[in-house]
Structure formats: structure tokens, C-alpha cells
PDB file of C-alpha atoms in Angstrom:
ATOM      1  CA  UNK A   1      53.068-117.830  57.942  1.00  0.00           C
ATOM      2  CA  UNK A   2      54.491-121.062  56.391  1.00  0.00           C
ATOM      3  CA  UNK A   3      52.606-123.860  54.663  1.00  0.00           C
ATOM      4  CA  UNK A   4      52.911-127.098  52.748  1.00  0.00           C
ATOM      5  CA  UNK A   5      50.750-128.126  50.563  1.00  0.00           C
ATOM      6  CA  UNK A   6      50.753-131.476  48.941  1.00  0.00           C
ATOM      7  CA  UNK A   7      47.694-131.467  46.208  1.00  0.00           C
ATOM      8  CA  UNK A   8      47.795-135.474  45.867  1.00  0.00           C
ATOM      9  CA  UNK A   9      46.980-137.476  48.651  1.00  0.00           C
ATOM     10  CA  UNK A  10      47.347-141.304  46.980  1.00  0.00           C
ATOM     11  CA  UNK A  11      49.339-141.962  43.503  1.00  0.00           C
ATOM     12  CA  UNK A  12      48.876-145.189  42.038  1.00  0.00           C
ATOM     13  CA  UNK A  13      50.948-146.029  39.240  1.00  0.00           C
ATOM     14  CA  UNK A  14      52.464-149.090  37.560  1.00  0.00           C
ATOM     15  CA  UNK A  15      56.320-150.705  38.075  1.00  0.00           C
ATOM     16  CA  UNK A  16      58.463-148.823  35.762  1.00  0.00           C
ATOM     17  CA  UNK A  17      56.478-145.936  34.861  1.00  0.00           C
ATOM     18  CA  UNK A  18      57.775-142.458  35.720  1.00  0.00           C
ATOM     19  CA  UNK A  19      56.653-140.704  38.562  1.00  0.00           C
ATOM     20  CA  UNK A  20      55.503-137.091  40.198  1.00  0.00           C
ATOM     21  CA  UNK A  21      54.685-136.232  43.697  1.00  0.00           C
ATOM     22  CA  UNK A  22      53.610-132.544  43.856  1.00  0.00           C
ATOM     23  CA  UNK A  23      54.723-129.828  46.381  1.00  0.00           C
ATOM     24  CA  UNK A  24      53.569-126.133  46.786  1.00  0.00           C
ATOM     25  CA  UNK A  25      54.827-123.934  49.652  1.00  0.00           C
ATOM     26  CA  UNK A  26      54.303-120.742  50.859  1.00  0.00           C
ATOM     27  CA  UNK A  27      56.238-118.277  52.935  1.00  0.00           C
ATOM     28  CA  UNK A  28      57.475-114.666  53.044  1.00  0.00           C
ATOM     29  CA  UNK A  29      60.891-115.526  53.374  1.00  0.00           C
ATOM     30  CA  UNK A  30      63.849-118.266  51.903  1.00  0.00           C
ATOM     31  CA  UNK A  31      63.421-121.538  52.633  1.00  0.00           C
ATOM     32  CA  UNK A  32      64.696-125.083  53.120  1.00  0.00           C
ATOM     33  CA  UNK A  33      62.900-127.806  52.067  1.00  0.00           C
ATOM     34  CA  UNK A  34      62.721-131.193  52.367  1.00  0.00           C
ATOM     35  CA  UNK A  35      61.190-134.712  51.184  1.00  0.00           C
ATOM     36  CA  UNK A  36      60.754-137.675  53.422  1.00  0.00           C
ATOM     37  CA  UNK A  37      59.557-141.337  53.072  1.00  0.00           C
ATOM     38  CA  UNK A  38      57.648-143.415  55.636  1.00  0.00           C
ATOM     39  CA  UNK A  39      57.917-146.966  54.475  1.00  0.00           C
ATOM     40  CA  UNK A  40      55.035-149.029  56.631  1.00  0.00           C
ATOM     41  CA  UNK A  41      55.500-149.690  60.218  1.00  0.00           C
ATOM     42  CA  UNK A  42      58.943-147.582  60.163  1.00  0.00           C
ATOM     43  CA  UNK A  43      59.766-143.653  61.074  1.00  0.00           C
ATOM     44  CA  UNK A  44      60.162-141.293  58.494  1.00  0.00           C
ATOM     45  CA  UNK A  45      63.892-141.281  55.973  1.00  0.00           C
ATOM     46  CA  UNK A  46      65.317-138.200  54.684  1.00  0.00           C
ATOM     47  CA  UNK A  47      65.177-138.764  51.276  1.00  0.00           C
ATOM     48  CA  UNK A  48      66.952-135.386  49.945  1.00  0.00           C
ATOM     49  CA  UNK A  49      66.832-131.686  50.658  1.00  0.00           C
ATOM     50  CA  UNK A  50      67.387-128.406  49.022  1.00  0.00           C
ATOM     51  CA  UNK A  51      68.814-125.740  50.770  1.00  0.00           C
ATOM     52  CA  UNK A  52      71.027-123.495  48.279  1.00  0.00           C
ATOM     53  CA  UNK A  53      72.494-123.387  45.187  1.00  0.00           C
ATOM     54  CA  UNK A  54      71.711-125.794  42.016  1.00  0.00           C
ATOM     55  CA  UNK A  55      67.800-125.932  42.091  1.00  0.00           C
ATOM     56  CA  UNK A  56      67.426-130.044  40.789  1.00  0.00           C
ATOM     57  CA  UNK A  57      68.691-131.874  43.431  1.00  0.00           C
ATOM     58  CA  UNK A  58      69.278-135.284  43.508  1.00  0.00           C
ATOM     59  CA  UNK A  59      68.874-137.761  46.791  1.00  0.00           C
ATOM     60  CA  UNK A  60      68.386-141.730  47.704  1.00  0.00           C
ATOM     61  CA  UNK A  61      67.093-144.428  45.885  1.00  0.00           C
ATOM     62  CA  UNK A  62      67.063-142.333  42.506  1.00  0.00           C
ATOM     63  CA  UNK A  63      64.626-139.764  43.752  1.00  0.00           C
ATOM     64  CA  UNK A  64      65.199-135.568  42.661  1.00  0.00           C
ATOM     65  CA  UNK A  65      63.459-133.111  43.306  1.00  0.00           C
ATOM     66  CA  UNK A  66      63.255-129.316  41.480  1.00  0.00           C
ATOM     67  CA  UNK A  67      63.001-126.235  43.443  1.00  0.00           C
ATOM     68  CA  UNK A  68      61.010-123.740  41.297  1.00  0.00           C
ATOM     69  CA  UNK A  69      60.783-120.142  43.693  1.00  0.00           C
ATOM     70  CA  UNK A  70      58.959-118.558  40.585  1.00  0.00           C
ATOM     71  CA  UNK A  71      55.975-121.355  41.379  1.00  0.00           C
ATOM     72  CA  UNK A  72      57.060-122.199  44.731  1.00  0.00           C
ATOM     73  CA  UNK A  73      57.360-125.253  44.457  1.00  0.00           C
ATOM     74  CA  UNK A  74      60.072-128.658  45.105  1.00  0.00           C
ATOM     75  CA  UNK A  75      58.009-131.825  43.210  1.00  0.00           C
ATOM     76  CA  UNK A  76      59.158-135.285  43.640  1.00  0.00           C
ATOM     77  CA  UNK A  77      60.170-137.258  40.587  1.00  0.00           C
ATOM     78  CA  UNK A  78      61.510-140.791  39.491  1.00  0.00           C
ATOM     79  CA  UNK A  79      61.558-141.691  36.208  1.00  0.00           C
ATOM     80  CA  UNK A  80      61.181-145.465  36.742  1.00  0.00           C
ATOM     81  CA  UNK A  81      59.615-146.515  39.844  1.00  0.00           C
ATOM     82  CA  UNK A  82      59.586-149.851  41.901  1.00  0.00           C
ATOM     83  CA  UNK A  83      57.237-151.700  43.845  1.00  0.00           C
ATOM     84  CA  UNK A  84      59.468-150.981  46.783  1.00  0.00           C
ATOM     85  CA  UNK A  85      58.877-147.151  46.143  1.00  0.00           C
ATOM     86  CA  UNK A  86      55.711-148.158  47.780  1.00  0.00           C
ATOM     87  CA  UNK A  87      55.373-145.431  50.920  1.00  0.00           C
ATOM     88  CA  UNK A  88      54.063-142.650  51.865  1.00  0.00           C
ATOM     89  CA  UNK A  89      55.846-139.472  50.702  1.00  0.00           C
ATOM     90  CA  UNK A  90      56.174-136.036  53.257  1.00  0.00           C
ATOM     91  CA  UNK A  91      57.393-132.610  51.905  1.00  0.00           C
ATOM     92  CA  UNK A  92      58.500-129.943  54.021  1.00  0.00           C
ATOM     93  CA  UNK A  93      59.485-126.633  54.815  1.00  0.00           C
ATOM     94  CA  UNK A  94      62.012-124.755  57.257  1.00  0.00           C
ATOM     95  CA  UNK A  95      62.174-120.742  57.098  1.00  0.00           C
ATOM     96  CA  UNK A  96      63.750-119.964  59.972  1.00  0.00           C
ATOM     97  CA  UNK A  97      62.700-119.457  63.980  1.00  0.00           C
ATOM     98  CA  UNK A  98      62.752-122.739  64.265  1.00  0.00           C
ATOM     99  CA  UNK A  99      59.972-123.661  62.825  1.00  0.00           C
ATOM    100  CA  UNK A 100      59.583-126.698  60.679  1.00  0.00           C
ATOM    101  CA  UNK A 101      56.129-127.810  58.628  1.00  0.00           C
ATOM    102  CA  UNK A 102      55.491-131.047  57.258  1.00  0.00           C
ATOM    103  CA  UNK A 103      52.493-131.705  54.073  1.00  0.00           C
ATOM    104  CA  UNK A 104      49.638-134.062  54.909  1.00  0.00           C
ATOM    105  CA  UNK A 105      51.726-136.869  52.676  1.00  0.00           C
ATOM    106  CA  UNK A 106      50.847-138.737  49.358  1.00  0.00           C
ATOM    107  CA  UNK A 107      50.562-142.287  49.469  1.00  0.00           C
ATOM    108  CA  UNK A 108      52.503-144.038  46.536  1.00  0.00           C
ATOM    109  CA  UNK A 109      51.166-147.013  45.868  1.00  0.00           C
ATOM    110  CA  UNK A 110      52.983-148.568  42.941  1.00  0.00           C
ATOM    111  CA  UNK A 111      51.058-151.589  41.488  1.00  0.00           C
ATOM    112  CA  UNK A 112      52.667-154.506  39.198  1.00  0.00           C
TER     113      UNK A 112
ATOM    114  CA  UNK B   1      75.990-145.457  63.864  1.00  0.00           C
ATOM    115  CA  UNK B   2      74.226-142.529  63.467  1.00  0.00           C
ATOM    116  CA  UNK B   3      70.676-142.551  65.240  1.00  0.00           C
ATOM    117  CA  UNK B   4      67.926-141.526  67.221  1.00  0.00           C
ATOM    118  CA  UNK B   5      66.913-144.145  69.924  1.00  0.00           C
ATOM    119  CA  UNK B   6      63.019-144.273  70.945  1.00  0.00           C
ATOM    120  CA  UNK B   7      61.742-146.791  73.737  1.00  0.00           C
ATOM    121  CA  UNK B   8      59.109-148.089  74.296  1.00  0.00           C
ATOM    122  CA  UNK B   9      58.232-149.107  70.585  1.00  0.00           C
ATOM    123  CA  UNK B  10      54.874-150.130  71.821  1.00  0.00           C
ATOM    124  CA  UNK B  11      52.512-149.151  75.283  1.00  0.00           C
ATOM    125  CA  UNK B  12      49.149-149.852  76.442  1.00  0.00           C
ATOM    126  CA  UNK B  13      48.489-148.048  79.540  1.00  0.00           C
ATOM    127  CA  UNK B  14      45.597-147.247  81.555  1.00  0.00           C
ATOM    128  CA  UNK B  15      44.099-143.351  81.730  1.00  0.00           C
ATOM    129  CA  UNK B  16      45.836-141.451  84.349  1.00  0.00           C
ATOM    130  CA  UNK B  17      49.263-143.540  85.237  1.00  0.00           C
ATOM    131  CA  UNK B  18      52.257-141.034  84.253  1.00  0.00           C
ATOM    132  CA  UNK B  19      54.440-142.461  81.729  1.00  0.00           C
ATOM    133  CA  UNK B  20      57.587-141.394  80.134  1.00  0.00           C
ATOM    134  CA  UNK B  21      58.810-142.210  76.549  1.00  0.00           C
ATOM    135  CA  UNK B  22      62.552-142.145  76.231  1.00  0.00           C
ATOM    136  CA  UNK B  23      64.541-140.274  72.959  1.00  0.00           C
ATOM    137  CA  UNK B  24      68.239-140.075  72.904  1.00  0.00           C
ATOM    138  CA  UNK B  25      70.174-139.164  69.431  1.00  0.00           C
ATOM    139  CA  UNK B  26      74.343-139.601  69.080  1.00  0.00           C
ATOM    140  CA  UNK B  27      74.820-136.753  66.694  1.00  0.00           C
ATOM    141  CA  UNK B  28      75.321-133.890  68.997  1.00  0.00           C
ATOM    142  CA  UNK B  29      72.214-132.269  67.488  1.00  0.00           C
ATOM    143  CA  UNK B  30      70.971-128.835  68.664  1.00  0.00           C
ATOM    144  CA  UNK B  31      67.326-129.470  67.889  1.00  0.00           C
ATOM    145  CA  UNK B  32      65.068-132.059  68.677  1.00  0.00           C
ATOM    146  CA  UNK B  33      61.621-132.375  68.668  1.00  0.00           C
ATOM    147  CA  UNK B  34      58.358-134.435  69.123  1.00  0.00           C
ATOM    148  CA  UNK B  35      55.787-135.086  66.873  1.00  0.00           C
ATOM    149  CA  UNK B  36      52.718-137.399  67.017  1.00  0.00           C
ATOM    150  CA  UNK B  37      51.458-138.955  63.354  1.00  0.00           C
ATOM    151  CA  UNK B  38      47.597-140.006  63.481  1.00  0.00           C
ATOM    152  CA  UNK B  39      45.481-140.687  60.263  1.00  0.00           C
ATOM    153  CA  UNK B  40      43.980-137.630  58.568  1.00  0.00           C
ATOM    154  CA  UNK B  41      45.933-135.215  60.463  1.00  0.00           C
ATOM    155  CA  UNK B  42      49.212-135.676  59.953  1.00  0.00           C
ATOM    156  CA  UNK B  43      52.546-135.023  61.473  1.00  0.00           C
ATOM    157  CA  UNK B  44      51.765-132.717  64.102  1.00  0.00           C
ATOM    158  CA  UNK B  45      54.871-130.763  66.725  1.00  0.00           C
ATOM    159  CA  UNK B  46      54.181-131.537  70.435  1.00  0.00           C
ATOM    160  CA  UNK B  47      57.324-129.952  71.723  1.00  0.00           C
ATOM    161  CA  UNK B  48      61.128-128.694  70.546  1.00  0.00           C
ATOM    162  CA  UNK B  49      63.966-127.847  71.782  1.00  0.00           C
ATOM    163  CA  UNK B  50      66.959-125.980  70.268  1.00  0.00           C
ATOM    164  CA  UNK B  51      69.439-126.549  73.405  1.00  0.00           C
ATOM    165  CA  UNK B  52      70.083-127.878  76.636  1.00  0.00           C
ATOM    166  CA  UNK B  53      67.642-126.383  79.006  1.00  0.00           C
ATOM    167  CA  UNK B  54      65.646-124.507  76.180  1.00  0.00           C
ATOM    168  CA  UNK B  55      62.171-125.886  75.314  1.00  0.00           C
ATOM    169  CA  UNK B  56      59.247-124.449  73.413  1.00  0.00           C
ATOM    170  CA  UNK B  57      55.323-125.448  72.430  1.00  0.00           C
ATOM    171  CA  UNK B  58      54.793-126.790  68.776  1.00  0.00           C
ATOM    172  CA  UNK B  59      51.009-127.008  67.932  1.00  0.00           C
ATOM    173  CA  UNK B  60      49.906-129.665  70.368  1.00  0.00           C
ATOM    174  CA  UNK B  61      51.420-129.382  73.443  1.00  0.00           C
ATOM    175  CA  UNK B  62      48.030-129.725  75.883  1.00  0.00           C
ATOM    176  CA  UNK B  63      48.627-132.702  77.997  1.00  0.00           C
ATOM    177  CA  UNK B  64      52.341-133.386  77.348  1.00  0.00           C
ATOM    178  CA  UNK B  65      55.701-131.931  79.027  1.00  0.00           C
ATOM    179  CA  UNK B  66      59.434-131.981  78.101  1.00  0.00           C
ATOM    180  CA  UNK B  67      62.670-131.982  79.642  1.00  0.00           C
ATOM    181  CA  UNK B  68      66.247-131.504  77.619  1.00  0.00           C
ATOM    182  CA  UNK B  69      68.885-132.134  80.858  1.00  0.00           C
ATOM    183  CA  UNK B  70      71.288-132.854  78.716  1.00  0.00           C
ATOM    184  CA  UNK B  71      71.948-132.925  75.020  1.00  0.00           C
ATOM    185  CA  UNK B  72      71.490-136.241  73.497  1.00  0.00           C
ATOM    186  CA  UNK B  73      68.393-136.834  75.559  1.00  0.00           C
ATOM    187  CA  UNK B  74      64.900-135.750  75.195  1.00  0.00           C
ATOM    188  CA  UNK B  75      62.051-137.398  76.948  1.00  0.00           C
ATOM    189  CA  UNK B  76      57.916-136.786  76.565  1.00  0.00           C
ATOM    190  CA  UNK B  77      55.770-137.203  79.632  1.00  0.00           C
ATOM    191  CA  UNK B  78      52.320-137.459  79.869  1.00  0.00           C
ATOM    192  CA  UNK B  79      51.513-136.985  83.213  1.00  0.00           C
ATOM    193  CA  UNK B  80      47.852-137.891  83.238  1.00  0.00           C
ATOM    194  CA  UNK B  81      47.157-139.498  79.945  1.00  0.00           C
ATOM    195  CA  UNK B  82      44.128-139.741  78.042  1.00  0.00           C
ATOM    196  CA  UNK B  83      42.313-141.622  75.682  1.00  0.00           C
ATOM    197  CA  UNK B  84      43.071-139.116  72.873  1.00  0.00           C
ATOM    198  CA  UNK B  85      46.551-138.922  73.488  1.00  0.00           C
ATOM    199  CA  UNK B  86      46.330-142.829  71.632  1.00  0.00           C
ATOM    200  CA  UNK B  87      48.766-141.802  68.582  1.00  0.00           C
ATOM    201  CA  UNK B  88      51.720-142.866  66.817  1.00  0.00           C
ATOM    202  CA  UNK B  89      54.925-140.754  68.599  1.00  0.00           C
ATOM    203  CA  UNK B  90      58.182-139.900  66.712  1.00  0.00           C
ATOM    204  CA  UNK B  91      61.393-138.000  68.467  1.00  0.00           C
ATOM    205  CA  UNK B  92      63.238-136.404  65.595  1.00  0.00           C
ATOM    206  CA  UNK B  93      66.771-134.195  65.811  1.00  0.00           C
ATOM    207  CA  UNK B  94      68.702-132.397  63.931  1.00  0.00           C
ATOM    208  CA  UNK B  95      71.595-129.773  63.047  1.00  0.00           C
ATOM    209  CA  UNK B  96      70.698-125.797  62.961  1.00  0.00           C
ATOM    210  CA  UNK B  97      71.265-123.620  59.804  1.00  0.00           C
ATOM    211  CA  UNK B  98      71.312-120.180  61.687  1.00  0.00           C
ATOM    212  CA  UNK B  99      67.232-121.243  63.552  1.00  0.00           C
ATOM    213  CA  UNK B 100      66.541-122.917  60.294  1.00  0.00           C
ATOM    214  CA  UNK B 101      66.478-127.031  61.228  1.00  0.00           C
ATOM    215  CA  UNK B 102      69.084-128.842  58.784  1.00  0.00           C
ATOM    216  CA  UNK B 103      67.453-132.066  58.037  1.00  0.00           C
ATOM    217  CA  UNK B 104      65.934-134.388  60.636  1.00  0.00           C
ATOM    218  CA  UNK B 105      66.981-137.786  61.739  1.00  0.00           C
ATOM    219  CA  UNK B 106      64.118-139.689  62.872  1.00  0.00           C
ATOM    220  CA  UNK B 107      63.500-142.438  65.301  1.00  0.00           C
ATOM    221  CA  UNK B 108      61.380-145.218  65.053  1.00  0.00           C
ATOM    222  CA  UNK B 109      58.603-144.454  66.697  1.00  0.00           C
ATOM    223  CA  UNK B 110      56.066-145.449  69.692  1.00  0.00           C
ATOM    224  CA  UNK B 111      52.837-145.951  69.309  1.00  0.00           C
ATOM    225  CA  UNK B 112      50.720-145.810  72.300  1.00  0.00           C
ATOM    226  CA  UNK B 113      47.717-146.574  73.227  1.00  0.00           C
ATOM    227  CA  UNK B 114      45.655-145.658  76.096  1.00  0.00           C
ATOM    228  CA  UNK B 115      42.720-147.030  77.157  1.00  0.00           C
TER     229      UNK B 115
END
């Protein structure tokens, strides 16, 4: 069976200062796998995805994300963040049989 | 543009009195889906769909149905509704990689509340 596991559930950090949002997965067989944002009051954004190829992949608003299958796992990283980075933060994972599991989020909260 | 379409954004009904929340996407996506988002638990699949006329059970489907007529549009009823069906509703679709799901669009939600 699939799951997402995000180990962080708030992040505060200050404007400008680099920034990691941890992802671990687990399943038995290749994945695709995702990060979203959920700004408040508002659905959730794709932000980027990895489904093949090149493992560091790069999406919106300066946001990338590395796919490591050795330690299953895709973490979230911007090296300079913004107080409009302030959101909450959803990885996750599609395998197959149409299935599709989302993390319990991390709440960025970026402070001035 | 490129979207999924919820309505209402916001209802307050009474327990019991059917109501039906609308979702219609203009991609000509395969899949689409419903989830409900409420605090501590997450995003949590009601129902999918990968086709016209195909539906199946996500993890939550008790009190809910589906219906997928045609392909851009994907309503939720709740036939009886219930006090702990209160909860923040998203339609989602997307493309298919094989029965992988591609990347969802999302729509903006409804968040209902039943009292």
C-alpha cells in the first residue's frame, strides 16, 4: 500500500532564509509525485511534479523539489523565501490504479 | 482558460434536504474526483471517476453519491445530509498516465455547513 508522510506539520522561518519541507513515501512500485500549495481561503495549486527522468525538478514561484528513490523521498526547497510563501504545503503520491494519496500538509508560516 | 468550476462556494442547509454541488472542468480530463479537507484529517477521496459512466469509492464515500453523464461534469449529492458531513469540498481533475493521475487541477472549493 501507498503512503505519504510529511514529518513537519508547521515551519516557521524568517523572510529570506532558505527553506525545507520534508517528504517520505512508500510504495512497492514507481511513482509520481507531486507538491501542492493551499494559499488561505483558496483550493489547492500544483506547484511542480516529478514523474521521470532528471530527479531535481524545478516548478512555480522558485520552488524544486529532489526525488531521492534510494531514501524515498521528494523534499521541498527554496533557497530564499517570502512572506507570500506563507501556505500550507501538500505532497503526494500516484502509483498507479488510480489511486492518488495526499500528506497531512506543513504549514509554512514565514515571519518578517 | 483552463479550470475546474465548483458552485456553490458556500451552503448552509438544514439535516436531511438533498443537495447537489456542481463540478465541471474544460480540459477534457479523464479523471476527476472529490475530496473533502477538514482540520486534523486532511484531504480525504469521497469519490472518482476515470470516465464517462465509470465511478468508484475513495475512502469516505458513506453518505455521498456521484454521477459522471458526461465528461466535463461531475456532481456530489448528499441525499440526506448530516451534521458531520460539515467540511470543506474540493472537485479536482486531471489527465491519466496509463491509471496513474497526471497532475490535478483543482477547483475552488465549497464549504458547507449543515446544521
Amino acid at each position: 500500500a501507498q503512503s505519504v508522510t510529511q514529518l513537519d506539520s508547521q515551519v516557521p522561518v524568517f523572510e529570506e532564509a532558505p527553506v525545507e519541507l520534508r517528504c517520505n513515501y512508500s510504495s512497492s512500485v514507481s511513482v509520481y509525485l507531486f507538491w501542492y500549495v493551499q494559499y488561505p481561503n483558496q483550493g489547492l495549486q500544483l506547484l511542480l511534479k516529478y514523474l521521470s527522468g532528471s530527479t531535481l525538478v524545478k516548478g512555480i514561484n522558485g520552488f524544486e523539489a529532489e526525488f531521492n528513490k534510494s531514501q524515498t523521498s521528494f523534499h521541498l526547497r527554496k533557497p530564499s523565501v517570502h512572506i507570500s510563501d506563507t501556505a500550507e504545503y501538500f505532497c503526494a503520491v500516484s502509483s498507479g490504479t488510480y489511486k492518488y494519496i495526499f500528506g497531512t500538509g506543513t504549514r509554512l508560516k514565514v515571519l518578517a | 482558460e483552463a479550470q475546474v468550476t465548483q458552485n456553490p462556494r458556500y451552503l448552509i442547509t438544514v439535516t436531511g434536504k438533498k443537495l447537489t454541488v456542481t463540478c465541471s472542468q474544460n480540459m477534457n480530463h479523464e479523471y476527476m474526483s472529490w475530496y473533502r479537507q477538514d482540520p486534523g484529517l486532511g484531504l480525504r477521496q469521497i469519490y472518482y471517476s476515470m470516465n464517462v459512466e465509470v465511478t468508484d469509492k475513495g475512502d469516505v464515500p458513506e453518505g455521498y453519491k456521484v454521477s459522471r453523464k458526461e465528461k466535463r461534469n461531475f456532481p456530489l449529492i448528499l441525499e440526506s445530509p448530516s451534521p458531520n458531513q460539515t467540511s470543506l469540498y474540493f472537485c479536482a481533475s486531471s489527465l491519466l498516465a496509463g491509471q496513474a493521475i497526471y497532475g490535478y487541477t483543482f477547483g475552488s472549493g465549497t464549504r458547507l455547513t449543515v446544521v
